[in-house]
């Protein structure tokens, strides 16, 4: 309990209000107090969420490495793998909106911890898959367990950072995707190569156990690391809390207040969901098939495939942060999203067209990763700047779960087309490239919105 006298508290609060008023008309991009405040927020909030997303994404896509051994052990076809990889997103789709509404009610601290603990358990249980039915069931349950994590974090970040800084913060958070690829590839290859046979378990079984345990530990930590309210944190002083509250209040005036029902009825929400579906087609095409593309180029060693799969992910990190900063600074989001969609499409196609040359294939995957990994952080700056009120949680969840249906369609479509064409990857990558190009066209049809305060002229 604070020992500060009530008069001193009142004086402190009054000083904080005066300080906030003094900064109210300062330019957000150059005001020293704001720069210091948002650097502090980024240091305190982003690293843990980044870590959580790393382990989440590894658990989501480690099946792409398990596939290298699991299909032979369980005698599964490429189509069965594609269905199993994608059925995760059906569970995710069904439970995402309810999960985000619960998070909005009970707070991120408890709900994100619950999500992480439950998905870590289900991910580890995937070691007991013995055929198509059990593989499908466990992947579906993993989607149910993880539902609400990503949109919950996006909603959480929108409650701490105004729209003029949100794309770059989301980019720092989403850099976890390429980092998870950079970490998950070598880690998965090492686990499968070195632990395979220990205690009589195949390498792919150890993969699910080891990486599930990491998520369990981070899930327990989430309960202690996250804060639901600005006034509950001890590492912000009164002036900083007042300034942050004032910035977020001004930011809220640019949003459309929505109820849960109006979010479901909004054509704009569903258009953004369709756009995100096209984006996610590329994202999961990259995530689920990079090891297979590299293997098709002639690399046989699981460990080498793991290390090579990290290269595109690592190189794309700097690009995605730089592109997101440009979008925030210019208030321009439509054209960067469209350009990145085109880059992703061209890179994926080139990676399979030049698969006979490993160096060229990996270089093409670098281009694909730069394009595809840079899209989502800029994209999420659009809906989080548009929607507010109680329906914001529902709108963000609807957009995310609609888009993530691509997580089912993308691996199934590529697997099915691969089986149909005698194991060729080109038809599947061509389908994903078309989806990305449709996404580029859709984002350019969005009506421009006024740029957020502090941004240069441009359009969302």
XYZ file of C-alpha atoms in Angstrom:
460
model
C 0.000 0.000 0.000
C 1.293 3.475 -0.865
C 2.391 5.666 2.034
C 2.066 8.862 0.004
C -0.289 11.370 1.760
C -3.596 12.017 0.031
C -2.658 15.672 -0.541
C 0.589 14.617 -2.174
C -1.329 12.161 -4.359
C -3.666 14.897 -5.484
C -0.739 17.188 -6.229
C 0.997 14.397 -8.160
C -2.127 13.706 -10.188
C -2.567 17.410 -10.904
C 1.049 17.675 -12.054
C 0.532 14.650 -14.278
C -2.515 16.263 -15.856
C -0.574 19.480 -16.454
C 2.264 17.482 -18.033
C -0.164 15.629 -20.267
C -1.753 18.915 -21.325
C 1.673 20.343 -22.121
C 2.343 17.449 -24.483
C -1.146 17.356 -25.986
C -0.209 19.588 -28.917
C 3.345 18.348 -29.369
C 4.067 16.421 -32.547
C 3.749 12.721 -31.595
C 6.746 11.667 -33.671
C 9.180 14.136 -32.072
C 7.877 14.881 -28.576
C 10.670 13.687 -26.204
C 8.240 12.635 -23.471
C 6.272 10.488 -25.881
C 9.397 8.979 -27.413
C 10.628 8.007 -23.943
C 7.202 6.685 -22.927
C 6.715 4.429 -25.950
C 10.276 3.156 -25.828
C 9.628 2.147 -22.226
C 6.332 0.494 -23.146
C 7.978 -1.383 -26.011
C 10.768 -2.650 -23.739
C 8.314 -3.761 -21.059
C 5.531 -5.282 -23.168
C 6.872 -6.494 -26.500
C 9.719 -8.904 -25.515
C 7.499 -11.269 -23.531
C 4.713 -11.259 -26.139
C 7.380 -11.836 -28.768
C 8.642 -14.887 -26.858
C 5.093 -16.188 -26.458
C 4.450 -15.891 -30.187
C 7.739 -17.629 -31.003
C 6.791 -20.728 -29.018
C 3.197 -20.528 -30.292
C 4.262 -20.449 -33.911
C 6.813 -23.210 -33.464
C 4.090 -25.414 -31.959
C 1.742 -24.501 -34.795
C 4.089 -25.343 -37.682
C 6.535 -27.886 -36.220
C 4.380 -30.456 -37.966
C 6.132 -29.329 -41.183
C 9.362 -30.845 -39.809
C 7.688 -33.821 -38.135
C 6.290 -34.562 -41.601
C 9.763 -35.479 -42.849
C 9.655 -38.644 -40.681
C 6.056 -38.962 -39.518
C 4.495 -39.617 -42.924
C 6.643 -42.692 -43.456
C 6.195 -43.961 -39.871
C 2.409 -43.610 -39.950
C 2.032 -44.290 -43.693
C 0.243 -41.001 -44.355
C -0.152 -39.411 -47.807
C 0.622 -35.791 -48.684
C -3.117 -35.123 -48.807
C -3.607 -36.519 -45.288
C -0.740 -34.321 -44.092
C -2.294 -31.279 -45.766
C -5.663 -31.943 -44.120
C -4.036 -32.547 -40.733
C -1.866 -29.439 -40.960
C -4.860 -27.356 -41.943
C -7.582 -28.794 -39.706
C -5.898 -26.900 -36.855
C -7.511 -23.795 -38.306
C -11.040 -25.191 -38.245
C -10.836 -25.472 -34.460
C -9.181 -22.058 -34.417
C -11.978 -20.595 -36.572
C -14.851 -22.002 -34.522
C -13.552 -20.848 -31.138
C -11.695 -17.643 -32.015
C -14.482 -15.072 -31.611
C -15.767 -16.533 -28.298
C -12.190 -16.687 -27.025
C -11.479 -13.040 -27.862
C -14.734 -11.916 -26.258
C -13.807 -13.802 -23.094
C -10.347 -12.214 -23.123
C -11.950 -8.775 -23.447
C -14.061 -9.577 -20.380
C -11.608 -11.337 -18.052
C -8.351 -9.684 -19.177
C -5.309 -10.785 -21.146
C -3.275 -11.878 -18.133
C -5.457 -14.825 -17.187
C -6.778 -15.734 -20.623
C -3.511 -15.712 -22.572
C -1.927 -17.813 -19.800
C -4.818 -20.288 -20.123
C -4.466 -20.415 -23.894
C -0.737 -21.126 -23.769
C -0.930 -23.806 -21.083
C -3.723 -25.691 -22.843
C -2.101 -25.595 -26.276
C 1.268 -26.767 -24.903
C -0.417 -29.848 -23.462
C -2.235 -30.671 -26.709
C 0.899 -30.066 -28.785
C 2.877 -32.532 -26.666
C 0.083 -35.106 -26.982
C 0.565 -35.078 -30.782
C 3.380 -37.578 -30.161
C 0.618 -40.179 -29.706
C -0.776 -39.732 -33.231
C -1.047 -43.191 -34.778
C -2.988 -42.639 -37.988
C -5.136 -40.148 -39.899
C -8.006 -40.033 -37.362
C -5.845 -39.355 -34.300
C -3.664 -36.915 -36.266
C -6.740 -34.948 -37.375
C -8.226 -34.960 -33.857
C -5.076 -33.680 -32.159
C -4.519 -30.967 -34.748
C -8.149 -29.828 -34.407
C -7.833 -29.690 -30.608
C -4.599 -27.708 -30.933
C -6.542 -25.092 -32.916
C -9.262 -25.015 -30.252
C -6.652 -24.525 -27.535
C -4.797 -21.721 -29.350
C -7.917 -19.884 -30.573
C -7.851 -16.249 -29.564
C -4.117 -15.915 -28.917
C -3.110 -13.741 -31.881
C -6.197 -11.487 -32.064
C -6.093 -11.233 -28.269
C -2.544 -9.912 -28.397
C -3.437 -7.488 -31.221
C -6.345 -6.208 -29.112
C -4.057 -6.000 -26.080
C -1.459 -3.948 -27.993
C -4.171 -1.592 -29.264
C -4.964 -0.817 -25.614
C -1.354 0.278 -24.979
C -0.165 1.884 -28.251
C -1.977 4.496 -30.401
C -2.425 3.906 -34.123
C 0.530 6.168 -35.061
C 2.866 3.577 -33.517
C 0.871 0.388 -33.835
C 2.131 -1.129 -37.101
C 5.758 -1.009 -35.986
C 4.860 -2.473 -32.579
C 2.860 -5.245 -34.258
C 5.839 -5.754 -36.593
C 8.159 -6.207 -33.605
C 5.675 -8.702 -32.154
C 5.184 -10.490 -35.478
C 8.919 -10.661 -36.076
C 8.397 -13.737 -33.909
C 7.166 -15.529 -37.053
C 10.470 -15.343 -38.957
C 12.408 -15.749 -35.713
C 10.401 -18.870 -34.917
C 11.364 -20.125 -38.361
C 14.995 -19.276 -37.700
C 14.930 -20.973 -34.282
C 12.401 -23.687 -35.003
C 14.112 -24.987 -38.129
C 17.522 -25.739 -36.615
C 15.946 -26.781 -33.288
C 13.525 -29.171 -34.959
C 16.259 -30.624 -37.138
C 18.560 -31.070 -34.114
C 15.868 -32.699 -31.944
C 14.838 -35.138 -34.649
C 18.432 -36.005 -35.572
C 19.869 -36.344 -32.048
C 16.981 -37.454 -29.833
C 15.448 -39.894 -32.300
C 15.494 -43.362 -30.739
C 16.007 -42.139 -27.158
C 13.664 -44.022 -24.789
C 12.371 -45.840 -27.844
C 10.701 -42.710 -29.268
C 11.044 -41.534 -32.859
C 12.582 -38.124 -33.512
C 9.266 -36.571 -34.548
C 7.702 -37.632 -31.232
C 10.499 -35.942 -29.285
C 9.899 -32.831 -31.404
C 6.368 -32.421 -30.054
C 7.437 -33.125 -26.452
C 10.379 -30.694 -26.317
C 8.668 -27.804 -28.073
C 5.417 -28.292 -26.139
C 7.308 -28.034 -22.853
C 8.697 -24.624 -23.857
C 5.162 -23.306 -24.396
C 4.071 -24.648 -21.008
C 6.786 -22.684 -19.186
C 6.004 -19.448 -21.045
C 2.287 -19.954 -20.371
C 2.816 -20.039 -16.617
C 5.020 -16.929 -16.885
C 2.275 -15.025 -18.770
C 0.125 -14.895 -15.644
C 2.810 -12.828 -13.896
C 4.166 -10.794 -16.820
C 1.032 -9.271 -18.378
C -0.973 -6.321 -17.052
C -4.608 -5.637 -17.929
C -4.826 -1.949 -16.945
C -2.594 1.079 -17.272
C -3.148 2.027 -13.627
C -1.981 -1.419 -12.451
C 1.636 -1.116 -13.633
C 4.309 0.139 -11.274
C 6.899 0.979 -13.904
C 4.986 4.006 -15.260
C 4.852 7.197 -13.183
C 1.744 9.354 -12.898
C 2.777 11.721 -15.708
C 3.460 8.815 -18.073
C 0.136 7.171 -17.258
C -1.693 10.450 -17.838
C 0.046 11.057 -21.170
C -0.630 7.506 -22.358
C -4.285 7.683 -21.328
C -4.682 11.008 -23.154
C -3.065 9.661 -26.347
C -5.264 6.565 -26.354
C -8.373 8.673 -25.727
C -7.590 10.894 -28.722
C -6.875 7.806 -30.804
C -10.261 6.346 -29.886
C -12.037 9.282 -31.571
C -10.900 8.029 -35.003
C -12.512 4.620 -34.508
C -16.046 3.512 -35.297
C -17.730 2.411 -32.067
C -19.263 -1.006 -32.647
C -21.299 -3.595 -30.824
C -20.586 -7.298 -31.214
C -23.589 -7.618 -33.522
C -22.578 -4.743 -35.763
C -19.099 -6.232 -36.160
C -20.645 -9.376 -37.653
C -22.927 -7.299 -39.907
C -20.232 -4.935 -41.190
C -19.283 -5.464 -44.882
C -15.934 -3.791 -44.159
C -15.118 -6.403 -41.510
C -15.817 -9.253 -43.931
C -13.885 -7.557 -46.750
C -10.885 -7.247 -44.432
C -11.392 -10.900 -43.484
C -11.300 -11.914 -47.155
C -8.180 -9.816 -47.676
C -6.530 -11.434 -44.677
C -7.488 -14.856 -46.056
C -5.448 -14.104 -49.193
C -2.546 -12.875 -47.064
C -2.658 -15.958 -44.830
C -2.671 -18.259 -47.872
C 0.838 -17.018 -48.559
C 1.878 -17.046 -44.914
C 0.982 -20.687 -44.368
C 2.189 -21.730 -47.785
C 5.575 -20.428 -46.703
C 5.401 -21.848 -43.170
C 4.249 -25.372 -44.033
C 6.201 -26.011 -47.220
C 9.630 -24.357 -46.881
C 11.289 -27.596 -45.628
C 9.714 -29.521 -48.505
C 10.829 -26.919 -51.080
C 14.388 -27.034 -49.753
C 14.364 -30.838 -49.751
C 13.105 -30.801 -53.356
C 16.138 -28.701 -54.319
C 18.371 -31.655 -53.452
C 19.218 -31.090 -49.763
C 18.857 -34.471 -48.048
C 20.041 -33.927 -44.445
C 17.289 -32.989 -41.984
C 19.757 -30.826 -40.044
C 20.844 -28.968 -43.193
C 17.226 -28.415 -44.185
C 16.638 -26.943 -40.737
C 19.539 -24.505 -41.013
C 18.704 -23.454 -44.581
C 15.056 -22.859 -43.668
C 16.248 -20.271 -41.132
C 17.931 -18.086 -43.768
C 14.790 -16.534 -45.363
C 13.250 -15.952 -41.936
C 16.263 -14.141 -40.508
C 16.762 -11.884 -43.514
C 13.084 -10.883 -43.598
C 13.055 -9.480 -40.033
C 14.766 -6.173 -40.793
C 12.572 -5.654 -43.862
C 9.287 -6.200 -42.026
C 10.179 -3.738 -39.249
C 11.392 -1.107 -41.762
C 8.245 -1.431 -43.893
C 5.995 -1.159 -40.813
C 7.834 1.988 -39.650
C 7.345 3.494 -43.104
C 3.613 2.700 -42.931
C 3.239 4.350 -39.510
C 5.283 7.392 -40.489
C 3.422 7.973 -43.753
C -0.005 6.782 -42.649
C 0.215 4.646 -45.804
C -0.819 1.006 -45.593
C -2.591 -0.037 -48.778
C 0.304 0.213 -51.239
C 2.916 -1.455 -48.963
C 0.518 -4.381 -48.432
C -0.078 -4.701 -52.200
C 3.637 -4.551 -53.072
C 4.511 -7.143 -50.428
C 1.789 -9.480 -51.741
C 3.321 -9.296 -55.219
C 6.839 -9.931 -53.870
C 5.602 -12.960 -51.936
C 3.857 -14.408 -54.996
C 6.895 -13.988 -57.241
C 9.274 -15.402 -54.636
C 7.229 -18.555 -54.024
C 6.895 -19.240 -57.745
C 10.611 -18.717 -58.363
C 11.534 -21.049 -55.477
C 9.914 -24.023 -57.208
C 10.690 -22.996 -60.795
C 14.403 -22.924 -59.912
C 14.319 -25.781 -57.409
C 17.111 -27.597 -59.246
C 19.569 -24.957 -58.001
C 19.548 -24.806 -54.178
C 21.192 -21.354 -53.982
C 18.623 -19.811 -56.341
C 15.732 -21.588 -54.596
C 16.815 -20.271 -51.188
C 17.321 -16.760 -52.621
C 13.773 -16.894 -54.017
C 12.496 -17.994 -50.606
C 14.232 -14.943 -49.116
C 12.248 -12.692 -51.480
C 9.053 -14.590 -50.621
C 9.730 -14.280 -46.881
C 10.430 -10.540 -47.110
C 7.157 -9.998 -48.938
C 4.920 -12.384 -46.998
C 6.243 -11.690 -43.500
C 5.992 -7.923 -44.021
C 2.299 -7.918 -44.967
C 0.491 -8.696 -41.722
C 2.031 -6.041 -39.400
C 1.040 -3.314 -41.842
C -2.344 -4.914 -42.522
C -3.254 -5.001 -38.809
C -2.728 -1.253 -38.636
C -5.900 -0.925 -40.730
C -8.596 -2.656 -38.609
C -7.137 -1.576 -35.252
C -7.379 2.055 -36.406
C -10.937 1.634 -37.710
C -12.873 -0.209 -35.034
C -13.548 0.607 -31.410
C -16.010 -0.085 -28.648
C -17.142 -3.479 -27.432
C -17.268 -4.793 -30.994
C -13.568 -4.198 -31.640
C -12.677 -7.525 -30.025
C -15.270 -9.271 -32.194
C -14.212 -7.432 -35.375
C -10.526 -8.278 -34.909
C -11.395 -11.908 -34.118
C -13.734 -12.202 -37.127
C -11.073 -10.826 -39.471
C -8.381 -13.067 -38.013
C -10.373 -16.289 -37.921
C -11.784 -15.720 -41.418
C -8.290 -15.108 -42.703
C -6.904 -18.076 -40.869
C -9.268 -20.430 -42.657
C -6.460 -20.182 -45.195
C -4.444 -22.185 -42.701
C -6.733 -25.096 -43.586
C -7.140 -24.344 -47.287
C -3.469 -23.593 -48.026
C -1.815 -26.846 -46.832
C -4.741 -28.983 -48.023
C -4.702 -27.377 -51.475
C -0.931 -27.694 -51.880
C -0.942 -31.296 -50.609
C -3.853 -32.284 -52.846
C -2.354 -30.621 -55.934
C 1.005 -32.234 -55.138
C -0.545 -35.712 -55.010
C -2.592 -34.982 -58.143
C 0.473 -33.887 -60.116
C 2.736 -36.733 -59.027
C 4.545 -34.896 -56.227
C 5.141 -31.581 -58.004
C 5.036 -28.401 -55.898
C 4.503 -25.920 -58.735
C 0.674 -26.259 -59.008
C 0.244 -25.628 -55.274
C 2.625 -22.653 -55.203
C 0.884 -21.236 -58.285
C -2.463 -21.394 -56.448
C -0.973 -19.562 -53.444
C 0.615 -16.943 -55.709
C -2.785 -16.270 -57.304
C -4.307 -15.793 -53.830
C -1.610 -13.257 -52.945
C -2.190 -11.342 -56.174
C -5.932 -11.250 -55.451
C -5.027 -9.857 -52.018
C -2.953 -7.121 -53.678
C -5.944 -6.147 -55.824
C -8.360 -6.216 -52.861
C -6.307 -3.954 -50.620
C -6.087 -1.342 -53.376
C -9.901 -1.264 -53.574
C -10.199 -0.249 -49.924
C -11.329 3.330 -49.552
C -8.588 5.512 -48.131
C -9.088 6.587 -44.532
C -7.707 9.762 -42.959
C -4.181 9.221 -41.623
C -3.799 9.005 -37.855
C -2.707 12.082 -35.911
C 0.996 12.647 -36.261
C 1.347 10.761 -39.531
C 2.241 12.333 -42.825
C -0.321 12.420 -45.574
C -1.155 9.054 -47.050
C -3.869 6.454 -46.746
C -4.715 3.404 -44.762
